[in-house]
Short mmCIF file of C-alpha atoms and ligand atoms in Angstrom, two decimals:
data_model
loop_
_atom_site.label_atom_id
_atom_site.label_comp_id
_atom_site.label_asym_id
_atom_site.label_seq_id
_atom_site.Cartn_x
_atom_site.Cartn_y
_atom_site.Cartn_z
CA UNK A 26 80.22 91.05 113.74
CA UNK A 27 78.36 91.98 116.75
CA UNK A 28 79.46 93.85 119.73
CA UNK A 29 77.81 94.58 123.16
CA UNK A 30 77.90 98.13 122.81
CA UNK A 31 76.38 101.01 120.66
CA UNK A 32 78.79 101.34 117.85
CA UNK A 33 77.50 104.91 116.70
CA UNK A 34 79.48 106.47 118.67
CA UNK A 35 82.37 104.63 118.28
CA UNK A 36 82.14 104.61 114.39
CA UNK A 37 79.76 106.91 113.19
CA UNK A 38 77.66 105.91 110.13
CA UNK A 39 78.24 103.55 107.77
CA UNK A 40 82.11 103.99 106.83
CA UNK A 41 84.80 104.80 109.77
CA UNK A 42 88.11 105.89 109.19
CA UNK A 43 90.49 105.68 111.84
CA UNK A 44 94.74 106.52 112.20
CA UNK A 45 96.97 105.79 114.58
CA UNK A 46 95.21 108.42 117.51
CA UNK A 47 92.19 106.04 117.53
CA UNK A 48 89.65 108.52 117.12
CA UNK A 49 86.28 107.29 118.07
CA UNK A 50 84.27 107.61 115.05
CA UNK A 51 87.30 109.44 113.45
CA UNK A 52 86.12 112.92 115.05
CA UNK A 53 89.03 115.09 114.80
CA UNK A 54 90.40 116.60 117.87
CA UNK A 55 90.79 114.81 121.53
CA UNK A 56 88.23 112.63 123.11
CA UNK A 57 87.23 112.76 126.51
CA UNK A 58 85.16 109.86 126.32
CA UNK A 59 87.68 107.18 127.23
CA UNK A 60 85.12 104.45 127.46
CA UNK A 61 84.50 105.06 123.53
CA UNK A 62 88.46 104.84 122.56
CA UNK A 63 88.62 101.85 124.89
CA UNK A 64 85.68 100.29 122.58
CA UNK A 65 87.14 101.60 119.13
CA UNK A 66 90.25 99.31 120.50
CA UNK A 67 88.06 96.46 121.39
CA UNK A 68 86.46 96.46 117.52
CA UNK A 69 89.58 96.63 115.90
CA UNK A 70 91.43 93.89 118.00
CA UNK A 71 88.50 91.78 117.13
CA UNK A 72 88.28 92.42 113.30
CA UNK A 73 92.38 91.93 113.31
CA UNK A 74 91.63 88.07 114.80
CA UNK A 75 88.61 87.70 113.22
CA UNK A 76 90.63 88.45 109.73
CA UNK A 77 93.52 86.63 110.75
CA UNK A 78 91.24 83.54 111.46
CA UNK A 79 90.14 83.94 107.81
CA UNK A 80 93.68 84.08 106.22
CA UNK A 81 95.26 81.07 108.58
CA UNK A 82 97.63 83.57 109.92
CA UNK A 83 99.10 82.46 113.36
CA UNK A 84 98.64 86.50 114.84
CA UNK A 85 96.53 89.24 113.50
CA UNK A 86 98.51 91.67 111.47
CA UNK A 87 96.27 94.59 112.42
CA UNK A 88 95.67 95.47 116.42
CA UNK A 89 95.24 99.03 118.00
CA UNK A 90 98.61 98.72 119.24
CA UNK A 91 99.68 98.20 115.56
CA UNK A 92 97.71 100.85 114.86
CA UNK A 93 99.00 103.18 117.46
CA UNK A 94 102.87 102.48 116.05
CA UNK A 95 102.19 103.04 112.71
CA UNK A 96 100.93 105.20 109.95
CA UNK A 97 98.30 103.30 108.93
CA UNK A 98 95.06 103.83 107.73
CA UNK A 99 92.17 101.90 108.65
CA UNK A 100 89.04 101.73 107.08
CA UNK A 101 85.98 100.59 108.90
CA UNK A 102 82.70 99.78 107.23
CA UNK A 103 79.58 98.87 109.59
CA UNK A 104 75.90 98.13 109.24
CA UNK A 105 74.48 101.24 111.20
CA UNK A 106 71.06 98.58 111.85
CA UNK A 107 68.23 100.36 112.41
CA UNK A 108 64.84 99.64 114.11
CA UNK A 109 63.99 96.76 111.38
CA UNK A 110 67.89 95.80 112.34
CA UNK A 111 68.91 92.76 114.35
CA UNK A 112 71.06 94.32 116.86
CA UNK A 113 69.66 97.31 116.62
CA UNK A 114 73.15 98.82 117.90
CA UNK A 115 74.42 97.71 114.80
CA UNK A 116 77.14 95.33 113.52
CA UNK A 117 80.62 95.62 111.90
CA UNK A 118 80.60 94.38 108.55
CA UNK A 119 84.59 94.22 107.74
CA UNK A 120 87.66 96.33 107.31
CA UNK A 121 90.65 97.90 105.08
CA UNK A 122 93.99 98.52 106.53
CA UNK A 123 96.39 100.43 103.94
CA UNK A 124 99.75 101.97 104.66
CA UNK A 125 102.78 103.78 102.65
CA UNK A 126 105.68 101.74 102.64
CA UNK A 127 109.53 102.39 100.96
CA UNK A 128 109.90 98.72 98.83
CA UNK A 129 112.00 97.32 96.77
CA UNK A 130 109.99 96.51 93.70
CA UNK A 131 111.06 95.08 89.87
CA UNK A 132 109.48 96.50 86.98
CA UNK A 133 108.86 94.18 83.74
CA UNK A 134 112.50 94.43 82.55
CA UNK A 135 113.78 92.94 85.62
CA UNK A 136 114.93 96.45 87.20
CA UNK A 137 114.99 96.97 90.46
CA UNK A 138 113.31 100.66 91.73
CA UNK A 139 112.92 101.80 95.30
CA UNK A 140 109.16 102.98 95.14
CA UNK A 141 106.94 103.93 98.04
CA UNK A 142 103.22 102.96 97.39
CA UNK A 143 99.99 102.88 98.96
CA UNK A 144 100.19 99.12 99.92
CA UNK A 145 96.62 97.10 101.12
CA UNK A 146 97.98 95.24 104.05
CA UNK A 147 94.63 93.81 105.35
CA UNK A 148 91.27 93.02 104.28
CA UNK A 149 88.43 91.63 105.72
CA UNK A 150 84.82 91.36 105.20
CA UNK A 151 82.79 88.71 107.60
CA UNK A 152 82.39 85.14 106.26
CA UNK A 153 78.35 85.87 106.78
CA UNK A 154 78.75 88.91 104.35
CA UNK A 155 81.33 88.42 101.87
CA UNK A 156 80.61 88.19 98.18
CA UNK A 157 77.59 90.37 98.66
CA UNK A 158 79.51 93.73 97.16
CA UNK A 159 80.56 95.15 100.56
CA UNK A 160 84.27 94.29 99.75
CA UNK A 161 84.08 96.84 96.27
CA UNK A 162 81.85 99.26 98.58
CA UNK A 163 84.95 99.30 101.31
CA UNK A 164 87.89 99.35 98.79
CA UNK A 165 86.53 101.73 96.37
CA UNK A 166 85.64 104.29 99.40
CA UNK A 167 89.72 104.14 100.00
CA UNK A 168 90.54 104.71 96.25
CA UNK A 169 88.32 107.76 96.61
CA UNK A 170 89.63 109.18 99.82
CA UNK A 171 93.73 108.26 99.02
CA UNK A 172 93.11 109.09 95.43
CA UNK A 173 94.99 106.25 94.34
CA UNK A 174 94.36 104.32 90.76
CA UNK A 175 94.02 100.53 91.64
CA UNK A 176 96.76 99.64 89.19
CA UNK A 177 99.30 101.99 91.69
CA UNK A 178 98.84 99.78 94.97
CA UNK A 179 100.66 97.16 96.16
CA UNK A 180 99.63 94.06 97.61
CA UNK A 181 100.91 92.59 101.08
CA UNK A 182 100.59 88.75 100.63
CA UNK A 183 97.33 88.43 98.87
CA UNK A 184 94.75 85.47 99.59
CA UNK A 185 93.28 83.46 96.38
CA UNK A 186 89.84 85.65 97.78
CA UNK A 187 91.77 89.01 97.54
CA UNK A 188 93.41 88.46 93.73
CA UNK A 189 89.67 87.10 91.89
CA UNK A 190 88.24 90.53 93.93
CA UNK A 191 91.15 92.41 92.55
CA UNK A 192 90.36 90.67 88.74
CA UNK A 193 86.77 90.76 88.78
CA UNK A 194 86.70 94.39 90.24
CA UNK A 195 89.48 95.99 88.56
CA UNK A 196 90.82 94.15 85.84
CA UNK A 197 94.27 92.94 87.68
CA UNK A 198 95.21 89.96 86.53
CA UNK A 199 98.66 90.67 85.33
CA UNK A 200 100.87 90.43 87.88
CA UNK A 201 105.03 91.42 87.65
CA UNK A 202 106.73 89.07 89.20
CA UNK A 203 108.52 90.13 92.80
CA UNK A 204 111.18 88.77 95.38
CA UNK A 205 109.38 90.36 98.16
CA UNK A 206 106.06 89.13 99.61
CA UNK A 207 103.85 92.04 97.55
CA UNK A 208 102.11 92.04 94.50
CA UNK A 209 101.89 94.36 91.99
CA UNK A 210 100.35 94.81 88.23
CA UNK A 211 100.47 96.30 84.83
CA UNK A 212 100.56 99.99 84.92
CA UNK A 213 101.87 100.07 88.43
CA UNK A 214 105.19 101.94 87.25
CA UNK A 215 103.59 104.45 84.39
CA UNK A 216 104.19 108.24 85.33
CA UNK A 217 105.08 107.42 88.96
CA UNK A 218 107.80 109.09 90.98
CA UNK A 219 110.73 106.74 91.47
CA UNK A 220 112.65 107.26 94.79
CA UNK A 221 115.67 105.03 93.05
CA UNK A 222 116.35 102.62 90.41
CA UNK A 223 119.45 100.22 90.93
CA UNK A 224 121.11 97.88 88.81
CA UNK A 225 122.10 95.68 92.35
CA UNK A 226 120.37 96.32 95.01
CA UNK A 227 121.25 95.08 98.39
CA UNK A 228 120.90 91.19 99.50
CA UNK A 229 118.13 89.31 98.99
CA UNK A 230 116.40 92.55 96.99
CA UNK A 231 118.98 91.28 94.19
CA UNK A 232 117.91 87.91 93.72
CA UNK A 233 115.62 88.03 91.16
CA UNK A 234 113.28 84.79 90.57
CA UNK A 235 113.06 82.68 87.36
CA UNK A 236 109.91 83.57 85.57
CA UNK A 237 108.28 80.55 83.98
CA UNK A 238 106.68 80.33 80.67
CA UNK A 239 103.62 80.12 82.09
CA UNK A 240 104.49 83.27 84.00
CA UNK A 241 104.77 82.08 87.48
CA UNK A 242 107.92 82.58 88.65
CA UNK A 243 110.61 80.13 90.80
CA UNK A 244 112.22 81.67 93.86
CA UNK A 245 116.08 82.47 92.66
CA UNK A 246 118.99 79.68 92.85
CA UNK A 247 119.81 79.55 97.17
CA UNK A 248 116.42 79.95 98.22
CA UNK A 249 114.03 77.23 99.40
CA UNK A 250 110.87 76.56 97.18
CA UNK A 251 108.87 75.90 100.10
CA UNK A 252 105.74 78.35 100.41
CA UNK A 253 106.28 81.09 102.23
CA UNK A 254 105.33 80.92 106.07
CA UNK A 255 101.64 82.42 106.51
CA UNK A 256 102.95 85.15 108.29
CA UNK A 257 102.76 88.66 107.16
CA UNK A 258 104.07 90.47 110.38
CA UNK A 259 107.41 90.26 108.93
CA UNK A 260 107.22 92.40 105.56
CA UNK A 261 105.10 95.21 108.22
CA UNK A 262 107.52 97.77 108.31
CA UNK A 263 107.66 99.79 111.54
N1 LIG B 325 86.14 82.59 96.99
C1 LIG B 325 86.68 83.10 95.86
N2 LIG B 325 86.59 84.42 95.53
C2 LIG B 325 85.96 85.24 96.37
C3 LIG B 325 85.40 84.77 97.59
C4 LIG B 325 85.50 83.38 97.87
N3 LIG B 325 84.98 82.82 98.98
N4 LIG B 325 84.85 85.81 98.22
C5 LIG B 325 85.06 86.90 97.45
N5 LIG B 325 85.73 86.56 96.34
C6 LIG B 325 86.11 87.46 95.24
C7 LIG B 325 85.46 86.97 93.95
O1 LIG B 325 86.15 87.53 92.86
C8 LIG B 325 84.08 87.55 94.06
O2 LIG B 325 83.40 87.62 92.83
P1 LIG B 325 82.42 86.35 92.43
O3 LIG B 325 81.51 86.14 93.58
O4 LIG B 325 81.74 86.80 91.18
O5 LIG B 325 83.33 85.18 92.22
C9 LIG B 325 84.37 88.93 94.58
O6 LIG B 325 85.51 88.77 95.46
C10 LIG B 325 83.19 89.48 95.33
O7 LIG B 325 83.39 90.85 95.55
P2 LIG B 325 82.82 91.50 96.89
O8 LIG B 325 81.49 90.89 97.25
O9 LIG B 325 82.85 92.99 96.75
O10 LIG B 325 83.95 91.05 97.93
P3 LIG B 325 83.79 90.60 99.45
O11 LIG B 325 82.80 91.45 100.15
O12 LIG B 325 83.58 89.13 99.54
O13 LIG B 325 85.25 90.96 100.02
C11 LIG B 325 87.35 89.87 100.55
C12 LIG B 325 86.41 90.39 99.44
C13 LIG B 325 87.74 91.02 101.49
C14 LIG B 325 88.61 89.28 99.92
C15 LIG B 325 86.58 88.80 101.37
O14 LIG B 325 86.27 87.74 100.53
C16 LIG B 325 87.33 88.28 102.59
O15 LIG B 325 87.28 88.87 103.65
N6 LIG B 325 88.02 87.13 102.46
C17 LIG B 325 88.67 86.47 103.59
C18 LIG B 325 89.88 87.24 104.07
C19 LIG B 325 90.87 87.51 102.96
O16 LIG B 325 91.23 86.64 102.18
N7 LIG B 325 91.35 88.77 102.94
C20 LIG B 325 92.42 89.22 102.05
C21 LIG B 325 93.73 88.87 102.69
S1 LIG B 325 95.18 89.45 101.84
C22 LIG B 325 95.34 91.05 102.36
O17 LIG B 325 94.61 91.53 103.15
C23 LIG B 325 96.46 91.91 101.78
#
């Protein structure tokens, strides 16, 4: 993804992280180069439509005013070009957006246990690059810098795309059932910190769905078995 600008200033290198003060090229401190903010905004409105184009989503979940209201992390990784580059100012090759959030969650036995994990709420690599390795390259450059085992995140709404990366990468391909639109998988509970467990949560948290022998599970009695809507603005919190 091109843009008419020199992106090295805007996101230094090859991997740019960036929080909700929308640091041109993550530099800490202030900038007084508002012209470089105003183009750190322009890249990541772009790769939020660009990767809500990709998913069918009817808004993009990640904007720099998203980013500005939350605590979220995003991960940037470009193509820093070169003189044997086409643009030589470089290209954006996709993006990770992660985020603590307090859910709900059931564990294997059906319990329910307020947790608050790393979640992966967007992903994105362009449809020119993907299946080329930059996806691993982008994810496991936020393992190292959260310091988070795979098996410990959870999942906003993952695409068919994002759960064979997950299985081919890391070996997830045992997910627990949830009510909620996140996934999670084997191991995600072992040794961690539990804010609460609850034998009955609060409505709809204790609906729990009917897990099929096949191990796909059935949305609980009073709930439509329609798809969900493609929206994921709505399990976002604030
Ligand atoms: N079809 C099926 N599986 C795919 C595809 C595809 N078109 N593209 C990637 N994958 C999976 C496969 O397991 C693939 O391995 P394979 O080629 O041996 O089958 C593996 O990912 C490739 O790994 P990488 O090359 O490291 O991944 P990539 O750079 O393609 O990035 C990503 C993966 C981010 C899912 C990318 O495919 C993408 O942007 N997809 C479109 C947007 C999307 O679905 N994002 C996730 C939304 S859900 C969320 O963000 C919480």
């Amino acid at each position: 993804m091109e843009f008419p600008f020199d992106l090295t200033p805007v996101l230094g290198d090859r991997f740019c992280v960036v929080d909700q003060h929308l640091r041109p090229a993550g530099r800490p401190g202030p900038t007084h180069r508002g012209d470089l903010q105003q183009q750190l905004r322009t890249v990541i409105d772009e790769l939020g439509k660009a990767s809500a184009k990709a998913q069918g989503l009817p808004a993009p979940v990640t904007s720099a005013a998203r980013m500005e209201s939350n605590r979220h992390v995003l991960y940037i990784l470009r193509d820093p070009g070169g003189a044997a580059h086409r643009p030589p100012r470089g290209a954006v090759i996709g993006f990770l957006k992660v985020g603590y959030k307090k859910l709900f969650l059931l564990d294997r036995t059906g319990v329910h246990v307020e947790s608050e994990p790393l979640c992966v709420l967007d992903f994105y690599i362009h449809e020119s690059l993907q299946r080329h390795g930059h996806g691993r390259a982008l994810f496991q450059h936020m393992l190292q810098s959260e310091r988070v085992d795979p098996r410990r995140l959870a999942i906003d709404r993952p695409s068919q795309k994002l759960l064979g990366f997950l299985r081919k990468h890391y070996g997830l391909d045992d997910p627990i059932p949830q009510v909620n639109n996140f996934v999670i998988f084997e191991g995600f509970f072992s040794n961690r910190p539990v804010l609460r467990e609850e034998a009955e949560p609060p409505w709809p948290f204790n609906l729990r769905p009917f897990v099929r022998r096949d191990g796909r599970t059935e949305p609980p009695a009073g709930q439509t078995d329609a798809p969900p809507p493609p929206r994921r603005a709505s399990s976002l919190g604030r």
